[in-house]
Coordinates of C-alpha atoms in Angstrom, one line a residue:
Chain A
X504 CA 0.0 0.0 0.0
X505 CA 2.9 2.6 1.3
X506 CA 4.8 1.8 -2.4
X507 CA 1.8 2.4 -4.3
X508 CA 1.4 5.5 -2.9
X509 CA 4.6 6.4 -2.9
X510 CA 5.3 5.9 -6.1
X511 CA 2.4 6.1 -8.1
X512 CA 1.1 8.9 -5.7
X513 CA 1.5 11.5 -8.2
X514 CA 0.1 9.5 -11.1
X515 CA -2.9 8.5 -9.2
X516 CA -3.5 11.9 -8.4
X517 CA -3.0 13.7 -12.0
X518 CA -5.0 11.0 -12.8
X519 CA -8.0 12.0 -10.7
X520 CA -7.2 15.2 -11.6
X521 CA -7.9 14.4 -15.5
X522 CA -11.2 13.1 -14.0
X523 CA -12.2 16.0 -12.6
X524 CA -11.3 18.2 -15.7
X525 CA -13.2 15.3 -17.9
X526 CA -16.3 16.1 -16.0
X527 CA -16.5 19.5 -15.6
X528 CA -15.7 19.9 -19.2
X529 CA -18.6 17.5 -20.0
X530 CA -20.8 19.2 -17.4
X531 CA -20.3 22.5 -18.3
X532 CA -21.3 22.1 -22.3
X533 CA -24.1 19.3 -20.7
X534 CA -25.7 22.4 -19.0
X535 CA -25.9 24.4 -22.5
X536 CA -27.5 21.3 -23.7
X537 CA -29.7 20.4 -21.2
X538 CA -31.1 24.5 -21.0
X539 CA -32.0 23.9 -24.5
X540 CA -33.6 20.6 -25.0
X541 CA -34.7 21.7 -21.9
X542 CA -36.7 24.7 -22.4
X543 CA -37.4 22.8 -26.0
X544 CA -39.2 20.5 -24.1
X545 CA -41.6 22.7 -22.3
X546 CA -42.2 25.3 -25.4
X547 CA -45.9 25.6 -26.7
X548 CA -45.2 24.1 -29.3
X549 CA -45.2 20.5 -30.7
X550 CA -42.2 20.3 -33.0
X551 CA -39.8 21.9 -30.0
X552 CA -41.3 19.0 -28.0
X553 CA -41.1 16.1 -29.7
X554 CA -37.0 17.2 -31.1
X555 CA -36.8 17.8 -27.5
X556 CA -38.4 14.3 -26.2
X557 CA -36.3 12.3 -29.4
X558 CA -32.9 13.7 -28.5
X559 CA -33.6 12.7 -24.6
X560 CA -35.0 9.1 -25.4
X561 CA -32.2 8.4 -27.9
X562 CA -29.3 9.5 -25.7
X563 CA -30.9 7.7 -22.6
X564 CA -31.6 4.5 -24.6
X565 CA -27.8 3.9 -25.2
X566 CA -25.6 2.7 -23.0
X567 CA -22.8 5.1 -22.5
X568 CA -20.0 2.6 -23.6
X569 CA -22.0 2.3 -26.7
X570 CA -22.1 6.3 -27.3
X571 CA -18.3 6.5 -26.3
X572 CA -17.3 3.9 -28.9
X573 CA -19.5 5.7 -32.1
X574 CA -18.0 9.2 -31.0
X575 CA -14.2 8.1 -31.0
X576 CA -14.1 4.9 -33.6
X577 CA -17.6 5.8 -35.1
X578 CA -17.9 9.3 -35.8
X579 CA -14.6 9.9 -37.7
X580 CA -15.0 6.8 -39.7
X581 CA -17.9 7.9 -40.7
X582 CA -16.9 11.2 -41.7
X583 CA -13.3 10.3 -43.1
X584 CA -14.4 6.8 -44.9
X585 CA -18.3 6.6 -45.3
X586 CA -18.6 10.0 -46.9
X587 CA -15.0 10.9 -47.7
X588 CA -13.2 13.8 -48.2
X589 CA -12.9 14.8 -44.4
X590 CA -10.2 14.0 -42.0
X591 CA -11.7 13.9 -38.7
X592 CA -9.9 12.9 -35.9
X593 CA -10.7 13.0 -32.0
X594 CA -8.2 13.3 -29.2
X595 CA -10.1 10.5 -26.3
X596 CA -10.7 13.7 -24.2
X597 CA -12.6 15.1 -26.9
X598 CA -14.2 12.7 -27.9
X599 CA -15.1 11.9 -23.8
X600 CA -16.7 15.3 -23.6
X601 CA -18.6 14.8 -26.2
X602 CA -19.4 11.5 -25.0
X603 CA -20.1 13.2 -21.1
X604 CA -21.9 16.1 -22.3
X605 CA -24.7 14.1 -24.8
X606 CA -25.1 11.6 -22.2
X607 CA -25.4 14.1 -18.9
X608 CA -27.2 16.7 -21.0
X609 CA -30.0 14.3 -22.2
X610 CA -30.6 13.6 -18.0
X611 CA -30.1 17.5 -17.7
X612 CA -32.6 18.3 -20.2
X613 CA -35.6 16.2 -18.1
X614 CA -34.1 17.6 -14.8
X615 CA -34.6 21.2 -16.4
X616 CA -37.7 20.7 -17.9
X617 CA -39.2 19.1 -14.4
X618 CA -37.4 22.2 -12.6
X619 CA -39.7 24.9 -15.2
X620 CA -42.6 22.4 -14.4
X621 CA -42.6 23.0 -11.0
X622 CA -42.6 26.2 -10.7
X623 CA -46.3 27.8 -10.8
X624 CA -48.1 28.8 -14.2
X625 CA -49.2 32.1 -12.2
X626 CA -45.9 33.4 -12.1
X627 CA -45.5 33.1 -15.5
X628 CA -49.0 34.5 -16.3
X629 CA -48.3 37.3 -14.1
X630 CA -45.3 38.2 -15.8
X631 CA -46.4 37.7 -19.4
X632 CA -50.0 40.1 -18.0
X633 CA -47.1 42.8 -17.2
X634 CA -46.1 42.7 -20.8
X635 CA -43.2 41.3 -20.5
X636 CA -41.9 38.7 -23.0
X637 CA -42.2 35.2 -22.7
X638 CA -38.2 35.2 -22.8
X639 CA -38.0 37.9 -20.2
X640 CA -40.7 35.9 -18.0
X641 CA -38.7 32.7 -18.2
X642 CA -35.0 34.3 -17.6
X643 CA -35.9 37.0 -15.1
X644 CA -39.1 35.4 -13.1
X645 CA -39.6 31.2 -13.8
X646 CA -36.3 30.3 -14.7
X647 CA -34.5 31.3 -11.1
X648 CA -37.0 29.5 -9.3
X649 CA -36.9 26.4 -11.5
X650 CA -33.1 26.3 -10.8
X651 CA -33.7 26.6 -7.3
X652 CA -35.5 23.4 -7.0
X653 CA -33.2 21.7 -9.7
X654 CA -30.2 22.1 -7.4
X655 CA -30.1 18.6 -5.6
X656 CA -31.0 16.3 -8.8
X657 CA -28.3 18.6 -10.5
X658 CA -25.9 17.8 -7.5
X659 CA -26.6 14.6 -7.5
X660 CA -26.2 14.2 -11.8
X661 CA -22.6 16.2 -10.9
X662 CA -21.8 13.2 -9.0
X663 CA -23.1 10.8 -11.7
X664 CA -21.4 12.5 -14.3
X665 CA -18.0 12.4 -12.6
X666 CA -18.6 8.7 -11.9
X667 CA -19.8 7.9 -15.5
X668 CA -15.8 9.0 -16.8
X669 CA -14.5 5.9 -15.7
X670 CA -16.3 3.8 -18.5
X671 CA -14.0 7.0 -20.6
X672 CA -11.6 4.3 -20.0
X673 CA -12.4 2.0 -22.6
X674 CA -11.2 4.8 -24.9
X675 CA -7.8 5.3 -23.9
X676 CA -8.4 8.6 -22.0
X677 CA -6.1 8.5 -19.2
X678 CA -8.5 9.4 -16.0
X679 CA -8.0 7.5 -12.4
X680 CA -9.1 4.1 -13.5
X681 CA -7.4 3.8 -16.9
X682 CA -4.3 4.8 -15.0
X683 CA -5.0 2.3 -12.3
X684 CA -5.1 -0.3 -14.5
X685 CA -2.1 0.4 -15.2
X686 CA -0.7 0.7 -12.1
X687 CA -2.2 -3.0 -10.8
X688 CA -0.5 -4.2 -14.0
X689 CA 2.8 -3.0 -13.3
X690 CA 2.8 -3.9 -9.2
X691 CA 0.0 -6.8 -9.2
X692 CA -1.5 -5.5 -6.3
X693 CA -4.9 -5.3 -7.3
X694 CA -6.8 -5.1 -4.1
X695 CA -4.5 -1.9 -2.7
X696 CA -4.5 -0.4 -5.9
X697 CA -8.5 -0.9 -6.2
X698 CA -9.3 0.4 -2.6
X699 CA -7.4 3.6 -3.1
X700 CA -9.0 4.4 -6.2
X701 CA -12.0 3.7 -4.6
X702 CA -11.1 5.8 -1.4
X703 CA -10.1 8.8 -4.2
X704 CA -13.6 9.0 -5.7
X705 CA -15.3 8.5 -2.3
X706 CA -13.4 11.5 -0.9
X707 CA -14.2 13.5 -3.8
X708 CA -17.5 12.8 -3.8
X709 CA -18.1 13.3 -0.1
X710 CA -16.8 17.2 -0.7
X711 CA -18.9 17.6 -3.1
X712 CA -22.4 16.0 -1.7
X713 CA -21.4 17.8 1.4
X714 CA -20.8 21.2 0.2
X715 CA -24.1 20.8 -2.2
X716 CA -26.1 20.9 0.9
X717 CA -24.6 23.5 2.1
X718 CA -25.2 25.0 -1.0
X719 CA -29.1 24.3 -1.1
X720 CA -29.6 25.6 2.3
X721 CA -28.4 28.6 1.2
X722 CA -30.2 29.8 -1.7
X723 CA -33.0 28.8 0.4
X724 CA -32.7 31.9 2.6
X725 CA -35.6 34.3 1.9
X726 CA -38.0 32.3 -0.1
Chain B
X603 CA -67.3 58.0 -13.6
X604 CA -68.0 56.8 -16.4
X605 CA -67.2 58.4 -19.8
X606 CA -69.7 57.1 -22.5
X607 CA -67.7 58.5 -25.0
X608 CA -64.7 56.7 -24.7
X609 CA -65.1 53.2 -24.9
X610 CA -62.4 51.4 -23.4
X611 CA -63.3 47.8 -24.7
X612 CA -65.7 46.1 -27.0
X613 CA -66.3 42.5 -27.0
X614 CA -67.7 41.2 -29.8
X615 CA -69.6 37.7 -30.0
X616 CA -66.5 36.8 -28.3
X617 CA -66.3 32.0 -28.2
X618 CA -64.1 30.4 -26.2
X619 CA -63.7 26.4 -26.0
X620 CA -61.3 24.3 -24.5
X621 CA -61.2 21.0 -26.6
X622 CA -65.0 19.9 -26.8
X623 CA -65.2 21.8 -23.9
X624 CA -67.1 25.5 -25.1
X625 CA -66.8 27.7 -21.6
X626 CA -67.8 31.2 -23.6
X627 CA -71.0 30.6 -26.4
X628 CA -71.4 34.0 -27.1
X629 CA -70.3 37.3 -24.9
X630 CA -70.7 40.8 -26.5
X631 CA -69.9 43.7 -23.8
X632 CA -68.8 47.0 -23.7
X633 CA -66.9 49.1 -20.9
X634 CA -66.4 52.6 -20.6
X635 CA -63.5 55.0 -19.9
X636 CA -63.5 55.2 -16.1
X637 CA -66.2 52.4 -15.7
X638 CA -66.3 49.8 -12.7
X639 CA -68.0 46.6 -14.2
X640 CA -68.1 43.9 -11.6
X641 CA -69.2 40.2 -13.5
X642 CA -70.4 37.7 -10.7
X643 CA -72.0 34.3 -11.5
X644 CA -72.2 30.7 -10.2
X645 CA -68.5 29.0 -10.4
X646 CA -68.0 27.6 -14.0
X647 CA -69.7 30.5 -15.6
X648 CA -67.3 31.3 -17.9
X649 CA -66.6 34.6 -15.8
X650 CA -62.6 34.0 -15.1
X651 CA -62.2 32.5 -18.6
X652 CA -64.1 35.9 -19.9
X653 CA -61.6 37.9 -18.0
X654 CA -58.3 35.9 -18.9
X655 CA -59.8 37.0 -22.4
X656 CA -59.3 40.2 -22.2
X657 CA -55.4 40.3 -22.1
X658 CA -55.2 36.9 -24.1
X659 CA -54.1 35.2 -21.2
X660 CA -56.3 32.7 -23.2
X661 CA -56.6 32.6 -26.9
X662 CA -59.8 33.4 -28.1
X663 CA -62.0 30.8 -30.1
X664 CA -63.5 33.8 -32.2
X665 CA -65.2 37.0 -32.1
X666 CA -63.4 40.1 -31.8
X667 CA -62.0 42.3 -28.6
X668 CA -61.2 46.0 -29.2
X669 CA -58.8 47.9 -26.8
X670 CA -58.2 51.4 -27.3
X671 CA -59.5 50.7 -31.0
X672 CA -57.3 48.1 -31.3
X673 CA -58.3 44.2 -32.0
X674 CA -56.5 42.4 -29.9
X675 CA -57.2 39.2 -31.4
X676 CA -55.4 40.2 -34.5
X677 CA -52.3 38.1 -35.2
X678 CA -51.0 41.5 -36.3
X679 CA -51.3 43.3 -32.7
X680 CA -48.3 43.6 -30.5
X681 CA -49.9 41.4 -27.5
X682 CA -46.9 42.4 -25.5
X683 CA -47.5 45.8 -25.8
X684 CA -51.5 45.4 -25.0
X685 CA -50.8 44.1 -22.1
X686 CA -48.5 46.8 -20.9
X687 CA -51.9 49.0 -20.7
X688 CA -53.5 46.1 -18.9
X689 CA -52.9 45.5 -15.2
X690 CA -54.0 41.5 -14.0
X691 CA -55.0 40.9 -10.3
X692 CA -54.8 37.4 -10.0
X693 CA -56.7 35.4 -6.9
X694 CA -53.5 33.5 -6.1
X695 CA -51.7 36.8 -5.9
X696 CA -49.2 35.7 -8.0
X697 CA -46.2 37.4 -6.7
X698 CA -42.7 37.0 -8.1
X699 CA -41.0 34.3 -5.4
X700 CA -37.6 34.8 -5.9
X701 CA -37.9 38.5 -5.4
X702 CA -38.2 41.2 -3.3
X703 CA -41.2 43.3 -2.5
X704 CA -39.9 46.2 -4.4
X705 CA -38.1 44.5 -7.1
X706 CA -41.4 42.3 -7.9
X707 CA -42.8 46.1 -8.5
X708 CA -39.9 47.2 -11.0
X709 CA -39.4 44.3 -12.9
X710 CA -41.7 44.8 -15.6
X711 CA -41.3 48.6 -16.0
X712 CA -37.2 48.3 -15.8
X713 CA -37.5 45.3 -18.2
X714 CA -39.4 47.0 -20.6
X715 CA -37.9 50.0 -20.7
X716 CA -40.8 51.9 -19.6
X717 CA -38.6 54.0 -16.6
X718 CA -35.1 54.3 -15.4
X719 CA -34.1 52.1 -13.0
X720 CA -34.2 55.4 -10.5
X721 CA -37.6 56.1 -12.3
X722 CA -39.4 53.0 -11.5
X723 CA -38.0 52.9 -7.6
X724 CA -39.6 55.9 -7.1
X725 CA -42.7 55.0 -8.2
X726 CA -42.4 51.5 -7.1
X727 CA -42.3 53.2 -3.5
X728 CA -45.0 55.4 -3.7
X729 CA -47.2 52.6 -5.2
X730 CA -46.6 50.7 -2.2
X731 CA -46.8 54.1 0.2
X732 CA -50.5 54.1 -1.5
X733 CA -51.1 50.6 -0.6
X734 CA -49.8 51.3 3.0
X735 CA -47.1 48.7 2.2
X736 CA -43.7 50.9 2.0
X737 CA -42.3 48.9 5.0
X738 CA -42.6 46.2 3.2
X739 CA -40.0 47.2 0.4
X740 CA -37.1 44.9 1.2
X741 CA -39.4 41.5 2.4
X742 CA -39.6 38.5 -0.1
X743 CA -43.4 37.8 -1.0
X744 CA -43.4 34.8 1.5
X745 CA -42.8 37.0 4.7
X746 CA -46.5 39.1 3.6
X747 CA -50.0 37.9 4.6
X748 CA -52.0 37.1 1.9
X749 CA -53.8 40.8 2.2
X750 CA -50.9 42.2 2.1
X751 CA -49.5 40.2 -0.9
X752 CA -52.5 40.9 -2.9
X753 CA -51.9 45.1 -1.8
X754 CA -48.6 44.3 -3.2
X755 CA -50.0 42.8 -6.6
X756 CA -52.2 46.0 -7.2
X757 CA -49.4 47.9 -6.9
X758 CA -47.0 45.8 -9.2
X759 CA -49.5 45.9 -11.4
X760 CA -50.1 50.0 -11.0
X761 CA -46.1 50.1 -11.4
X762 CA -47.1 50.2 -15.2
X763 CA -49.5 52.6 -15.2
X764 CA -52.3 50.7 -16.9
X765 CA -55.0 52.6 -18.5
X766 CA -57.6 49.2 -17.5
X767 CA -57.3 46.9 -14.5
X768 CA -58.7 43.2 -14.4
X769 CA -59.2 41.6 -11.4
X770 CA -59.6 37.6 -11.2
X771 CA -61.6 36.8 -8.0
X772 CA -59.3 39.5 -5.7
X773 CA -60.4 38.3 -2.2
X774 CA -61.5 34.3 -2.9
X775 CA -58.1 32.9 -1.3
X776 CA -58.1 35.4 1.6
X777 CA -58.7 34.6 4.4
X778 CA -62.1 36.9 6.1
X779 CA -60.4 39.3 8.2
X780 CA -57.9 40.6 5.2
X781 CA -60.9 40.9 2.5
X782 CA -61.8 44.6 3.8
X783 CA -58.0 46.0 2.9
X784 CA -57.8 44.8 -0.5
X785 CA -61.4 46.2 -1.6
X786 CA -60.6 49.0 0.4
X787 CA -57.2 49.4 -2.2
X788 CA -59.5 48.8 -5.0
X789 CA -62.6 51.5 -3.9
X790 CA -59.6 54.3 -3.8
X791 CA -58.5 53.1 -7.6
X792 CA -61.9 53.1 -8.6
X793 CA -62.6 56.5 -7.1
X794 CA -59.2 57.9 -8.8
X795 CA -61.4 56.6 -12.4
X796 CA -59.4 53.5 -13.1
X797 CA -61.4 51.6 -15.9
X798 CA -61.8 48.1 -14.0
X799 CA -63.5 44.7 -14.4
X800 CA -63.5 42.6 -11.5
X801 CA -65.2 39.3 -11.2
X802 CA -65.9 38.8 -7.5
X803 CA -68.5 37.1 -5.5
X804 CA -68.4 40.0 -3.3
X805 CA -72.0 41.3 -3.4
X806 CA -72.3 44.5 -1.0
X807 CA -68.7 45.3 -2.5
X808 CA -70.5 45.2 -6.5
X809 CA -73.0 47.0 -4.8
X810 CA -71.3 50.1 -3.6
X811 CA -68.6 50.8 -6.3
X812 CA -69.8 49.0 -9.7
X813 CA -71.3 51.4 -11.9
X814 CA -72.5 48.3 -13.7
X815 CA -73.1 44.2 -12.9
X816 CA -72.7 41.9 -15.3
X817 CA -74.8 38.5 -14.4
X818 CA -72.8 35.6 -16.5
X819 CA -74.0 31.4 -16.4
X820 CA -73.7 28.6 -18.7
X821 CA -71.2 30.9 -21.1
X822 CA -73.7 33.6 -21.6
X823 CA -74.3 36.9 -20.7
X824 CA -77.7 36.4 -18.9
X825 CA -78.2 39.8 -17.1
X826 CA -76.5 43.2 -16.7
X827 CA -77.5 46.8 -15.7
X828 CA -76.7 49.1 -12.4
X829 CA -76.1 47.7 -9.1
X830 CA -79.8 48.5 -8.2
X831 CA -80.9 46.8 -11.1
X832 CA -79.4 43.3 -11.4
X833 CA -78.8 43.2 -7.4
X834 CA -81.9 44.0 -5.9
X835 CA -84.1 44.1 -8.6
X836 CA -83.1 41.1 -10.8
X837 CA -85.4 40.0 -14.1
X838 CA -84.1 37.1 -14.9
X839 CA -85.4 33.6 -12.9
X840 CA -81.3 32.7 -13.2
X841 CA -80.1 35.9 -11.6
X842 CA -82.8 35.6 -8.9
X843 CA -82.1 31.9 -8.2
X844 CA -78.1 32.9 -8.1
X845 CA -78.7 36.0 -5.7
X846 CA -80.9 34.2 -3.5
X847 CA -78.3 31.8 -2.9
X848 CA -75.5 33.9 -2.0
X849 CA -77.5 36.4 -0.2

């Protein structure tokens, strides 16, 4: 235990720290996606909808090895061989934040729309009886109470999320299990190797559960 | 009082269904510059959905609605901008949550670009002054009585300087005792000549401020005239079943 950490200390943790940067980078474009499929999905209208109900079912329907596979192998072949003429090629981070941000975004995208659901349709009749824009109404009035309530599910897909990079693995990209595999293979200690990994994302994820509630309470001040 | 020569809005054969469901069958009714119409009826009426007409909260099956000259039910009219001359009273009060007293009063007007940021605080805090809220500037809309929040919405709503006021049902989700300050608010707009339709089953209030009462059942118009008309001398075996009942 004492030589794994001692000399794969550092790897382990640039390692994590890969993870981390793999999942906020998926996060943060997942957000984008998940505000517009989103708000797609609540629209009054029936085109926004169903696009909006499609992209969610599709994405949610695959396993994520699947999507991570047809991103990095998939997607380039299909742009460099099937049609020609291109010559696509993904690093496996890029492709993994692709990967992240489909996959978390689709989840996003029902947490969002449940978030503008909940919220009451007075306040957004008041606002639109003002005159104000339906835009204006959702940013400014329905919106910051939706994201209020969304705050624990969108913890809680953080944590997801940032446990969902280690089947990133498969593609090469080298976050904490990827390089654990490695080092079990070079020291054959599997079950040390395995329970710090495992003690790495615990600790991790602790902070960040713990300073989520903290968080919630918070914001709940005054309402 | 009212100014017969300025008609404020027309409603013309106005339909209204919801799926197979038809809630309006055919309303045509005027009010006047300055006019206090006050629509009471039994509960699925049509009166609320009548109201929510007015400013296209709901979409309008057919017939026409002129404000200020303007059909409202044209594709072609700025809704946004009919609404600005519209202030809504809403039963649930329908305060913005996530902000302040004052800020759910300059919202719309900063928003839109109707005052100044300065502008609209100003008049945000004489609004509530008028509605003997002013203390109330920096509390969030869950620290009010429900009196006081719906004192707070006439003023948000004031805040715009609307030309009509509608008012859904004002006093239903109050509780007894905070009924008087609210029509209280509303007799002092009324007697400033704010054009207003209020549907309300408050009787001795229709009584003392509407210049006219509009009976409504089953979608239809079925009575209207002055207070003393419709109230205490109703025509109509409808009306006089209705009043009987909630006299």
């Amino acid at each position: 235990m004492i030589k794994i950490i001692s000399v794969y200390g550092t790897l382990l943790l640039t390692a994590l720290g890969r993870t981390l940067l793999l999942a906020l980078l998926g996060l943060f474009f997942a957000c984008f996606i998940g505000l517009f499929f989103g708000i797609m999905g609540v629209l009054k209208n029936r085109v926004c909808n169903v696009i909006a109900q499609i992209f969610v079912d599709v994405i949610r329907g695959v396993p994520m090895i699947v999507l991570a596979f047809f991103v990095y192998f998939g997607m380039p072949y299909f742009f460099n061989t099937i049609i020609g003429g291109f010559s696509v090629s993904l690093s496996a981070l890029q492709a993994g934040t692709i990967c992240l941000a489909l996959n978390c975004g689709a989840y996003m995208a029902e947490i969002v729309r449940a978030g503008i659901l909940s919220v009451d349709i007075g306040q957004m009749e008041a606002a639109r009886s003002l005159g104000m824009t339906y835009g204006m109404s959702m940013r400014k009035v329905v919106l910051p109470q939706a994201i209020k309530t969304m705050i624990p599910t969108f913890i809680n897909q953080f944590i997801i999320t940032l446990k969902d990079t280690s089947i990133l693995s498969v593609i090469g990209f080298p976050e904490l299990v990827n390089s654990a595999k490695n080092v079990q293979a070079n020291t054959f200690m599997s079950f040390q190797t395995w329970a710090i990994v495992g003690v790495m994302y615990l600790v991790v994820i602790t902070i960040l559960s713990r300073s989520a509630k903290v968080l919630e309470r918070r914001l709940n001040v005054g309402r | 009082m009212a100014d017969k020569t300025d008609k404020k809005i027309e409603v013309r054969n106005l339909k209204k269904s919801f799926g197979d469901l038809e809630v309006l069958k055919d309303i045509s009714a005027e009010v006047y510059k300055g006019e206090v119409v006050v629509v009471i009826g039994p509960s699925g009426s049509g009166k609320s959905t009548f109201l929510r007409c007015l400013n296209r909260l709901e979409n309008v099956t057919s017939g026409t609605i002129i404000i200020n000259g303007a059909d409202i039910t044209s594709r072609k009219v700025d809704i946004n901008k009919t609404r600005e001359n519209i202030g809504m009273v809403f039963q649930h009060f329908n305060l913005f949550n996530n902000l302040k007293i004052l800020d759910n009063l300059t919202l719309a007007p900063t928003q839109l670009k109707k005052f100044s940021n300065e502008e609209a605080k100003a008049k945000a805090k004489i609004m509530l002054e008028k509605v003997g809220l002013a203390d109330k500037a920096d509390s969030y809309p869950s620290q009010l009585s429900g009196g006081q929040k719906q004192r707070v919405a006439i003023a948000r709503a004031l805040c715009m300087e609307p030309q009509i006021m509608l008012f859904d049902e004002p006093t239903s989700a109050l509780d007894p005792e905070m009924v008087g300050e609210v029509l209280q608010v509303m007799k002092e707009l009324a007697k400033d000549g704010m054009t207003m339709v209020i549907v309300t089953h408050e009787m001795g209030f229709a009584r003392e401020v509407a210049d006219r009462v509009i009976f409504m059942d089953g979608g239809y118009i079925v009575e209207e005239g002055t207070p003393e008309e419709v109230l205490l001398n109703p025509k109509e075996p409808r009306t006089i079943d209705f009043l009987n009942k909630v006299l």
